Amino acid sequence: MSIRQAYSNQATVNTFILNSGDHGEDNEPLSFGAVSHSITGVSAEASVSDSKLIIPARYESTSSVFSISTATLNLKWFTISLSSHASPNFHIVEVSEGGTVRIDGMLISSTMDTRLGKSVLNIGEGVLTCVNTGMQNIALSSSPLISISMNDRRNNTVTMSCNSFENISRGNGDGSIFNIKIESALTFNISKSNFTSCKAESGSGGVIYIDLGTRGCLQLGEISGESSGENEGCNFRKCTSSNYGGAVYIKTLYESQNRLSTPAPVIQIYDCKFSECSTTSHENNAMLVECLDPKSIININYWSG
């Protein structure tokens, strides 16, 4: 069953419309029933389910819809509808200070005359788990759909599985969907996901641009048993960039100091398929790995183009 089919069988209980009037910088968006837009505190946890958020054309607040700090947010069967000619300049979810976000079923759709000014998900520090999510027909000016920047304060984990992204474009910058810079021991896993017609119009990595730093870990796909018959990897189709890596660009750094005590970057790719991916200015078509660290661990189990 596709993500859209699953949503068609799901009842939407609550509908919320952001106030379409003019707003200042400090305006706070609506609360979702009993759930505030700002969730803080080590033991704080909030859940929003079976709900739809409508973003009208004239909504000028820059405040994030959900801002998570040292807390947990659960989103389940959450639909976001962007009105025609809307140009939102805010994050839907912003995570900092070790927050945790669990998304199980989120659908975002718009018309291509809508252009986002900021990333839908902005993860500064924490844990993100996102499954059964679909995003389509989204144009971004200079931000990726999902921005992840992790520092050295603690281990962080991002897990994406069973997701679908279609017709996502970024006008300026690297990575239309993921732009990831790691300065910590981050583990980033993507599996069982489809990427179709995604492009970085002026940059590298049509879908993914990731800088693993000196000790990040990227895993695309999962190790599956020979008899499973199921694709555990990711499918990239008709994805493009103007520079390097039509679908994926991966970079590692070299740290000359403390090489014996510093973990090496790890790149693992299992059962991923690339078809009709290209770049407009270089011969590399689907994926480029720029490995500047001789200690990097690279394991490509299966890759078809």
PDB file of C-alpha atoms in Angstrom, residues 40-280:
ATOM      1  CA  THR A  40      10.442  22.239  26.388  1.00  0.00           C
ATOM      2  CA  GLY A  41      11.572  20.260  29.424  1.00  0.00           C
ATOM      3  CA  VAL A  42      13.393  16.959  29.882  1.00  0.00           C
ATOM      4  CA  SER A  43      10.219  15.008  30.727  1.00  0.00           C
ATOM      5  CA  ALA A  44       7.847  16.957  28.456  1.00  0.00           C
ATOM      6  CA  GLU A  45       6.114  14.950  25.727  1.00  0.00           C
ATOM      7  CA  ALA A  46       3.350  15.949  23.322  1.00  0.00           C
ATOM      8  CA  SER A  47       1.433  14.086  20.626  1.00  0.00           C
ATOM      9  CA  VAL A  48      -0.601  15.272  17.641  1.00  0.00           C
ATOM     10  CA  SER A  49      -2.483  12.725  15.548  1.00  0.00           C
ATOM     11  CA  ASP A  50      -5.184  12.494  12.879  1.00  0.00           C
ATOM     12  CA  SER A  51      -4.831  16.205  12.117  1.00  0.00           C
ATOM     13  CA  LYS A  52      -4.512  18.520   9.142  1.00  0.00           C
ATOM     14  CA  LEU A  53      -2.687  21.843   9.047  1.00  0.00           C
ATOM     15  CA  ILE A  54      -3.606  24.373   6.336  1.00  0.00           C
ATOM     16  CA  ILE A  55      -1.088  27.104   5.524  1.00  0.00           C
ATOM     17  CA  PRO A  56      -2.803  29.953   3.601  1.00  0.00           C
ATOM     18  CA  ALA A  57      -1.165  32.170   1.001  1.00  0.00           C
ATOM     19  CA  ARG A  58      -0.836  35.141   3.346  1.00  0.00           C
ATOM     20  CA  TYR A  59       0.838  33.924   6.481  1.00  0.00           C
ATOM     21  CA  GLU A  60       3.879  35.946   7.406  1.00  0.00           C
ATOM     22  CA  SER A  61       5.015  34.702  10.808  1.00  0.00           C
ATOM     23  CA  THR A  62       8.544  33.275  10.973  1.00  0.00           C
ATOM     24  CA  SER A  63       7.949  31.230  14.142  1.00  0.00           C
ATOM     25  CA  SER A  64       8.246  27.453  13.844  1.00  0.00           C
ATOM     26  CA  VAL A  65       4.976  25.534  14.087  1.00  0.00           C
ATOM     27  CA  PHE A  66       6.624  23.105  16.521  1.00  0.00           C
ATOM     28  CA  SER A  67       9.759  24.051  18.451  1.00  0.00           C
ATOM     29  CA  ILE A  68      11.250  21.185  20.475  1.00  0.00           C
ATOM     30  CA  SER A  69      13.960  21.563  23.113  1.00  0.00           C
ATOM     31  CA  THR A  70      14.943  18.752  25.517  1.00  0.00           C
ATOM     32  CA  ALA A  71      11.457  17.299  24.947  1.00  0.00           C
ATOM     33  CA  THR A  72       9.608  14.788  22.766  1.00  0.00           C
ATOM     34  CA  LEU A  73       7.085  15.373  19.971  1.00  0.00           C
ATOM     35  CA  ASN A  74       5.060  12.580  18.358  1.00  0.00           C
ATOM     36  CA  LEU A  75       3.312  13.251  15.025  1.00  0.00           C
ATOM     37  CA  LYS A  76       1.035  10.535  13.617  1.00  0.00           C
ATOM     38  CA  TRP A  77      -1.115  10.808  10.488  1.00  0.00           C
ATOM     39  CA  PHE A  78      -0.371  14.501  10.179  1.00  0.00           C
ATOM     40  CA  THR A  79      -1.245  16.260   6.897  1.00  0.00           C
ATOM     41  CA  ILE A  80       0.091  19.648   5.817  1.00  0.00           C
ATOM     42  CA  SER A  81      -1.617  21.489   2.962  1.00  0.00           C
ATOM     43  CA  LEU A  82       0.113  24.472   1.373  1.00  0.00           C
ATOM     44  CA  SER A  83      -2.289  26.828  -0.357  1.00  0.00           C
ATOM     45  CA  SER A  84      -1.594  28.054  -3.871  1.00  0.00           C
ATOM     46  CA  HIS A  85       0.972  30.898  -4.002  1.00  0.00           C
ATOM     47  CA  ALA A  86       1.910  30.391  -0.332  1.00  0.00           C
ATOM     48  CA  SER A  87       5.501  31.312   0.530  1.00  0.00           C
ATOM     49  CA  PRO A  88       5.997  30.168   4.130  1.00  0.00           C
ATOM     50  CA  ASN A  89       9.223  31.296   5.754  1.00  0.00           C
ATOM     51  CA  PHE A  90       9.243  29.103   8.854  1.00  0.00           C
ATOM     52  CA  HIS A  91      10.050  25.541   9.915  1.00  0.00           C
ATOM     53  CA  ILE A  92       7.254  23.071  10.566  1.00  0.00           C
ATOM     54  CA  VAL A  93       9.429  21.280  13.151  1.00  0.00           C
ATOM     55  CA  GLU A  94      12.567  22.719  14.733  1.00  0.00           C
ATOM     56  CA  VAL A  95      14.612  20.589  17.147  1.00  0.00           C
ATOM     57  CA  SER A  96      17.400  21.741  19.452  1.00  0.00           C
ATOM     58  CA  GLU A  97      19.095  20.886  22.744  1.00  0.00           C
ATOM     59  CA  GLY A  98      18.617  17.144  22.511  1.00  0.00           C
ATOM     60  CA  GLY A  99      14.946  17.069  21.522  1.00  0.00           C
ATOM     61  CA  THR A 100      13.281  13.963  20.103  1.00  0.00           C
ATOM     62  CA  VAL A 101      10.808  13.869  17.208  1.00  0.00           C
ATOM     63  CA  ARG A 102       8.961  10.748  16.103  1.00  0.00           C
ATOM     64  CA  ILE A 103       6.953  11.003  12.881  1.00  0.00           C
ATOM     65  CA  ASP A 104       4.769   8.083  11.813  1.00  0.00           C
ATOM     66  CA  GLY A 105       2.698   9.163   8.861  1.00  0.00           C
ATOM     67  CA  MET A 106       3.057  12.722   7.557  1.00  0.00           C
ATOM     68  CA  LEU A 107       1.905  13.970   4.159  1.00  0.00           C
ATOM     69  CA  ILE A 108       2.969  17.321   2.697  1.00  0.00           C
ATOM     70  CA  SER A 109       1.767  18.426  -0.704  1.00  0.00           C
ATOM     71  CA  SER A 110       1.587  21.696  -2.587  1.00  0.00           C
ATOM     72  CA  THR A 111       1.405  23.143  -6.058  1.00  0.00           C
ATOM     73  CA  MET A 112       4.645  24.193  -7.719  1.00  0.00           C
ATOM     74  CA  ASP A 113       3.676  27.867  -7.512  1.00  0.00           C
ATOM     75  CA  THR A 114       4.395  27.549  -3.783  1.00  0.00           C
ATOM     76  CA  ARG A 115       7.994  28.162  -2.720  1.00  0.00           C
ATOM     77  CA  LEU A 116       9.274  27.512   0.797  1.00  0.00           C
ATOM     78  CA  GLY A 117      11.765  29.876   2.381  1.00  0.00           C
ATOM     79  CA  LYS A 118      12.947  27.483   5.107  1.00  0.00           C
ATOM     80  CA  SER A 119      13.333  23.742   5.675  1.00  0.00           C
ATOM     81  CA  VAL A 120      10.271  21.758   6.748  1.00  0.00           C
ATOM     82  CA  LEU A 121      12.368  19.925   9.360  1.00  0.00           C
ATOM     83  CA  ASN A 122      15.340  21.646  10.984  1.00  0.00           C
ATOM     84  CA  ILE A 123      17.310  19.351  13.295  1.00  0.00           C
ATOM     85  CA  GLY A 124      20.041  21.113  15.234  1.00  0.00           C
ATOM     86  CA  GLU A 125      20.637  18.515  17.910  1.00  0.00           C
ATOM     87  CA  GLY A 126      18.649  15.457  18.905  1.00  0.00           C
ATOM     88  CA  VAL A 127      16.915  12.356  17.588  1.00  0.00           C
ATOM     89  CA  LEU A 128      14.647  12.159  14.524  1.00  0.00           C
ATOM     90  CA  THR A 129      12.686   9.085  13.475  1.00  0.00           C
ATOM     91  CA  CYS A 130      10.533   9.484  10.363  1.00  0.00           C
ATOM     92  CA  VAL A 131       8.522   6.656   8.764  1.00  0.00           C
ATOM     93  CA  ASN A 132       5.584   6.389   6.361  1.00  0.00           C
ATOM     94  CA  THR A 133       5.967   9.986   5.219  1.00  0.00           C
ATOM     95  CA  GLY A 134       5.275  11.438   1.788  1.00  0.00           C
ATOM     96  CA  MET A 135       6.290  14.849   0.452  1.00  0.00           C
ATOM     97  CA  GLN A 136       5.626  15.993  -3.116  1.00  0.00           C
ATOM     98  CA  ASN A 137       5.539  19.027  -5.398  1.00  0.00           C
ATOM     99  CA  ILE A 138       7.602  21.233  -3.097  1.00  0.00           C
ATOM    100  CA  ALA A 139       9.928  23.999  -4.317  1.00  0.00           C
ATOM    101  CA  LEU A 140      12.459  25.597  -1.971  1.00  0.00           C
ATOM    102  CA  SER A 141      14.405  28.786  -2.552  1.00  0.00           C
ATOM    103  CA  SER A 142      17.771  28.196  -0.863  1.00  0.00           C
ATOM    104  CA  SER A 143      17.045  25.688   1.912  1.00  0.00           C
ATOM    105  CA  PRO A 144      16.812  21.887   1.757  1.00  0.00           C
ATOM    106  CA  LEU A 145      13.603  20.113   2.674  1.00  0.00           C
ATOM    107  CA  ILE A 146      15.318  18.619   5.743  1.00  0.00           C
ATOM    108  CA  SER A 147      18.299  20.380   7.300  1.00  0.00           C
ATOM    109  CA  ILE A 148      20.481  18.535   9.809  1.00  0.00           C
ATOM    110  CA  SER A 149      23.494  20.018  11.579  1.00  0.00           C
ATOM    111  CA  MET A 150      24.911  18.114  14.549  1.00  0.00           C
ATOM    112  CA  ASN A 151      27.624  19.239  16.936  1.00  0.00           C
ATOM    113  CA  ASP A 152      29.917  17.447  19.401  1.00  0.00           C
ATOM    114  CA  ARG A 153      27.715  17.653  22.486  1.00  0.00           C
ATOM    115  CA  ARG A 154      26.189  14.158  22.297  1.00  0.00           C
ATOM    116  CA  ASN A 155      25.472  11.231  20.016  1.00  0.00           C
ATOM    117  CA  ASN A 156      22.608  11.933  17.633  1.00  0.00           C
ATOM    118  CA  THR A 157      20.544   9.621  15.460  1.00  0.00           C
ATOM    119  CA  VAL A 158      18.438  10.213  12.351  1.00  0.00           C
ATOM    120  CA  THR A 159      16.398   7.290  10.989  1.00  0.00           C
ATOM    121  CA  MET A 160      14.281   7.549   7.825  1.00  0.00           C
ATOM    122  CA  SER A 161      12.330   4.515   6.578  1.00  0.00           C
ATOM    123  CA  CYS A 162       9.427   3.770   4.209  1.00  0.00           C
ATOM    124  CA  ASN A 163       9.223   7.352   2.944  1.00  0.00           C
ATOM    125  CA  SER A 164       8.440   8.800  -0.481  1.00  0.00           C
ATOM    126  CA  PHE A 165       9.671  12.079  -1.973  1.00  0.00           C
ATOM    127  CA  GLU A 166       8.590  13.263  -5.409  1.00  0.00           C
ATOM    128  CA  ASN A 167       9.187  16.419  -7.410  1.00  0.00           C
ATOM    129  CA  ILE A 168      11.242  18.286  -4.799  1.00  0.00           C
ATOM    130  CA  SER A 169      13.458  21.128  -6.042  1.00  0.00           C
ATOM    131  CA  ARG A 170      15.947  23.476  -4.416  1.00  0.00           C
ATOM    132  CA  GLY A 171      16.772  26.638  -6.303  1.00  0.00           C
ATOM    133  CA  ASN A 172      20.168  27.394  -4.757  1.00  0.00           C
ATOM    134  CA  GLY A 173      22.410  25.148  -2.668  1.00  0.00           C
ATOM    135  CA  ASP A 174      23.378  21.502  -2.195  1.00  0.00           C
ATOM    136  CA  GLY A 175      20.871  18.692  -1.599  1.00  0.00           C
ATOM    137  CA  SER A 176      17.200  19.296  -2.359  1.00  0.00           C
ATOM    138  CA  ILE A 177      15.937  17.020   0.423  1.00  0.00           C
ATOM    139  CA  PHE A 178      18.830  16.419   2.819  1.00  0.00           C
ATOM    140  CA  ASN A 179      21.646  18.808   3.581  1.00  0.00           C
ATOM    141  CA  ILE A 180      23.609  17.344   6.462  1.00  0.00           C
ATOM    142  CA  LYS A 181      26.718  18.598   8.195  1.00  0.00           C
ATOM    143  CA  ILE A 182      28.063  16.429  10.992  1.00  0.00           C
ATOM    144  CA  GLU A 183      30.440  17.518  13.721  1.00  0.00           C
ATOM    145  CA  SER A 184      29.595  14.613  16.025  1.00  0.00           C
ATOM    146  CA  ALA A 185      29.209  10.830  16.051  1.00  0.00           C
ATOM    147  CA  LEU A 186      25.913  11.012  14.175  1.00  0.00           C
ATOM    148  CA  THR A 187      24.321   7.888  12.755  1.00  0.00           C
ATOM    149  CA  PHE A 188      22.174   8.646   9.702  1.00  0.00           C
ATOM    150  CA  ASN A 189      20.078   5.776   8.295  1.00  0.00           C
ATOM    151  CA  ILE A 190      17.788   5.809   5.239  1.00  0.00           C
ATOM    152  CA  SER A 191      16.029   2.664   4.045  1.00  0.00           C
ATOM    153  CA  LYS A 192      13.031   1.496   1.997  1.00  0.00           C
ATOM    154  CA  SER A 193      12.497   4.987   0.578  1.00  0.00           C
ATOM    155  CA  ASN A 194      11.801   6.340  -2.910  1.00  0.00           C
ATOM    156  CA  PHE A 195      13.106   9.568  -4.433  1.00  0.00           C
ATOM    157  CA  THR A 196      11.694  10.638  -7.800  1.00  0.00           C
ATOM    158  CA  SER A 197      12.394  13.769  -9.875  1.00  0.00           C
ATOM    159  CA  CYS A 198      14.244  15.607  -7.099  1.00  0.00           C
ATOM    160  CA  LYS A 199      16.796  18.227  -8.079  1.00  0.00           C
ATOM    161  CA  ALA A 200      19.372  20.681  -6.809  1.00  0.00           C
ATOM    162  CA  GLU A 201      19.151  23.365  -9.475  1.00  0.00           C
ATOM    163  CA  SER A 202      22.400  25.056  -8.442  1.00  0.00           C
ATOM    164  CA  GLY A 203      24.494  22.695  -6.322  1.00  0.00           C
ATOM    165  CA  SER A 204      25.646  19.114  -5.724  1.00  0.00           C
ATOM    166  CA  GLY A 205      23.574  16.133  -4.599  1.00  0.00           C
ATOM    167  CA  GLY A 206      20.156  16.148  -6.259  1.00  0.00           C
ATOM    168  CA  VAL A 207      18.660  14.409  -3.214  1.00  0.00           C
ATOM    169  CA  ILE A 208      21.335  14.084  -0.525  1.00  0.00           C
ATOM    170  CA  TYR A 209      24.337  16.217   0.287  1.00  0.00           C
ATOM    171  CA  ILE A 210      26.117  14.956   3.378  1.00  0.00           C
ATOM    172  CA  ASP A 211      29.354  16.043   5.003  1.00  0.00           C
ATOM    173  CA  LEU A 212      30.274  13.224   7.417  1.00  0.00           C
ATOM    174  CA  GLY A 213      33.083  15.198   8.986  1.00  0.00           C
ATOM    175  CA  THR A 214      35.629  12.964  10.715  1.00  0.00           C
ATOM    176  CA  ARG A 215      33.345  10.453  12.491  1.00  0.00           C
ATOM    177  CA  GLY A 216      29.838  10.448  11.069  1.00  0.00           C
ATOM    178  CA  CYS A 217      28.105   7.292   9.857  1.00  0.00           C
ATOM    179  CA  LEU A 218      25.841   7.076   6.790  1.00  0.00           C
ATOM    180  CA  GLN A 219      23.851   3.963   5.941  1.00  0.00           C
ATOM    181  CA  LEU A 220      21.671   3.823   2.836  1.00  0.00           C
ATOM    182  CA  GLY A 221      19.552   0.682   2.812  1.00  0.00           C
ATOM    183  CA  GLU A 222      19.643  -2.319   5.111  1.00  0.00           C
ATOM    184  CA  ILE A 223      21.275  -5.722   4.966  1.00  0.00           C
ATOM    185  CA  SER A 224      18.508  -8.098   3.898  1.00  0.00           C
ATOM    186  CA  GLY A 225      18.392 -11.869   3.842  1.00  0.00           C
ATOM    187  CA  GLU A 226      18.791 -13.523   0.444  1.00  0.00           C
ATOM    188  CA  SER A 227      15.313 -15.060   0.636  1.00  0.00           C
ATOM    189  CA  SER A 228      13.426 -11.947   1.770  1.00  0.00           C
ATOM    190  CA  GLY A 229      12.637 -10.786  -1.752  1.00  0.00           C
ATOM    191  CA  GLU A 230      12.074  -7.254  -0.435  1.00  0.00           C
ATOM    192  CA  ASN A 231      14.015  -4.175  -1.420  1.00  0.00           C
ATOM    193  CA  GLU A 232      15.552  -2.862   1.797  1.00  0.00           C
ATOM    194  CA  GLY A 233      17.413  -0.101   0.033  1.00  0.00           C
ATOM    195  CA  CYS A 234      16.464   3.184  -1.602  1.00  0.00           C
ATOM    196  CA  ASN A 235      15.347   3.962  -5.133  1.00  0.00           C
ATOM    197  CA  PHE A 236      16.558   7.122  -6.869  1.00  0.00           C
ATOM    198  CA  ARG A 237      14.875   7.915 -10.202  1.00  0.00           C
ATOM    199  CA  LYS A 238      15.273  10.931 -12.479  1.00  0.00           C
ATOM    200  CA  CYS A 239      17.139  12.953  -9.844  1.00  0.00           C
ATOM    201  CA  THR A 240      19.503  15.695 -10.998  1.00  0.00           C
ATOM    202  CA  SER A 241      21.967  18.308  -9.835  1.00  0.00           C
ATOM    203  CA  SER A 242      23.897  21.033 -11.607  1.00  0.00           C
ATOM    204  CA  ASN A 243      27.256  20.071 -10.098  1.00  0.00           C
ATOM    205  CA  TYR A 244      28.341  16.673  -8.701  1.00  0.00           C
ATOM    206  CA  GLY A 245      26.200  13.670  -7.752  1.00  0.00           C
ATOM    207  CA  GLY A 246      22.888  13.639  -9.590  1.00  0.00           C
ATOM    208  CA  ALA A 247      21.286  11.902  -6.613  1.00  0.00           C
ATOM    209  CA  VAL A 248      23.876  11.646  -3.815  1.00  0.00           C
ATOM    210  CA  TYR A 249      27.018  13.529  -2.820  1.00  0.00           C
ATOM    211  CA  ILE A 250      29.017  12.239   0.165  1.00  0.00           C
ATOM    212  CA  LYS A 251      32.032  13.934   1.678  1.00  0.00           C
ATOM    213  CA  THR A 252      34.423  12.991   4.477  1.00  0.00           C
ATOM    214  CA  LEU A 253      37.060  15.157   6.128  1.00  0.00           C
ATOM    215  CA  TYR A 254      40.584  14.386   7.277  1.00  0.00           C
ATOM    216  CA  GLU A 255      41.708  15.284  10.778  1.00  0.00           C
ATOM    217  CA  SER A 256      45.464  15.185  11.128  1.00  0.00           C
ATOM    218  CA  GLN A 257      45.467  15.422  14.920  1.00  0.00           C
ATOM    219  CA  ASN A 258      44.633  12.549  17.284  1.00  0.00           C
ATOM    220  CA  ARG A 259      44.132  10.110  14.417  1.00  0.00           C
ATOM    221  CA  LEU A 260      44.548   7.067  16.695  1.00  0.00           C
ATOM    222  CA  SER A 261      41.768   8.166  19.046  1.00  0.00           C
ATOM    223  CA  THR A 262      39.330   9.606  16.503  1.00  0.00           C
ATOM    224  CA  PRO A 263      36.771   7.228  14.948  1.00  0.00           C
ATOM    225  CA  ALA A 264      36.740   7.135  11.162  1.00  0.00           C
ATOM    226  CA  PRO A 265      33.727   8.064   8.994  1.00  0.00           C
ATOM    227  CA  VAL A 266      31.648   5.091   7.864  1.00  0.00           C
ATOM    228  CA  ILE A 267      29.731   4.848   4.554  1.00  0.00           C
ATOM    229  CA  GLN A 268      27.545   1.797   3.944  1.00  0.00           C
ATOM    230  CA  ILE A 269      25.261   1.400   0.936  1.00  0.00           C
ATOM    231  CA  TYR A 270      23.049  -1.675   0.525  1.00  0.00           C
ATOM    232  CA  ASP A 271      20.630  -2.548  -2.275  1.00  0.00           C
ATOM    233  CA  CYS A 272      20.191   0.962  -3.649  1.00  0.00           C
ATOM    234  CA  LYS A 273      19.028   1.535  -7.216  1.00  0.00           C
ATOM    235  CA  PHE A 274      19.763   4.564  -9.369  1.00  0.00           C
ATOM    236  CA  SER A 275      18.005   5.105 -12.710  1.00  0.00           C
ATOM    237  CA  GLU A 276      18.092   8.092 -15.063  1.00  0.00           C
ATOM    238  CA  CYS A 277      19.979  10.254 -12.558  1.00  0.00           C
ATOM    239  CA  SER A 278      22.291  12.873 -14.022  1.00  0.00           C
ATOM    240  CA  THR A 279      24.265  16.069 -13.603  1.00  0.00           C
ATOM    241  CA  THR A 280      24.198  18.982 -15.998  1.00  0.00           C
TER     242      THR A 280
END
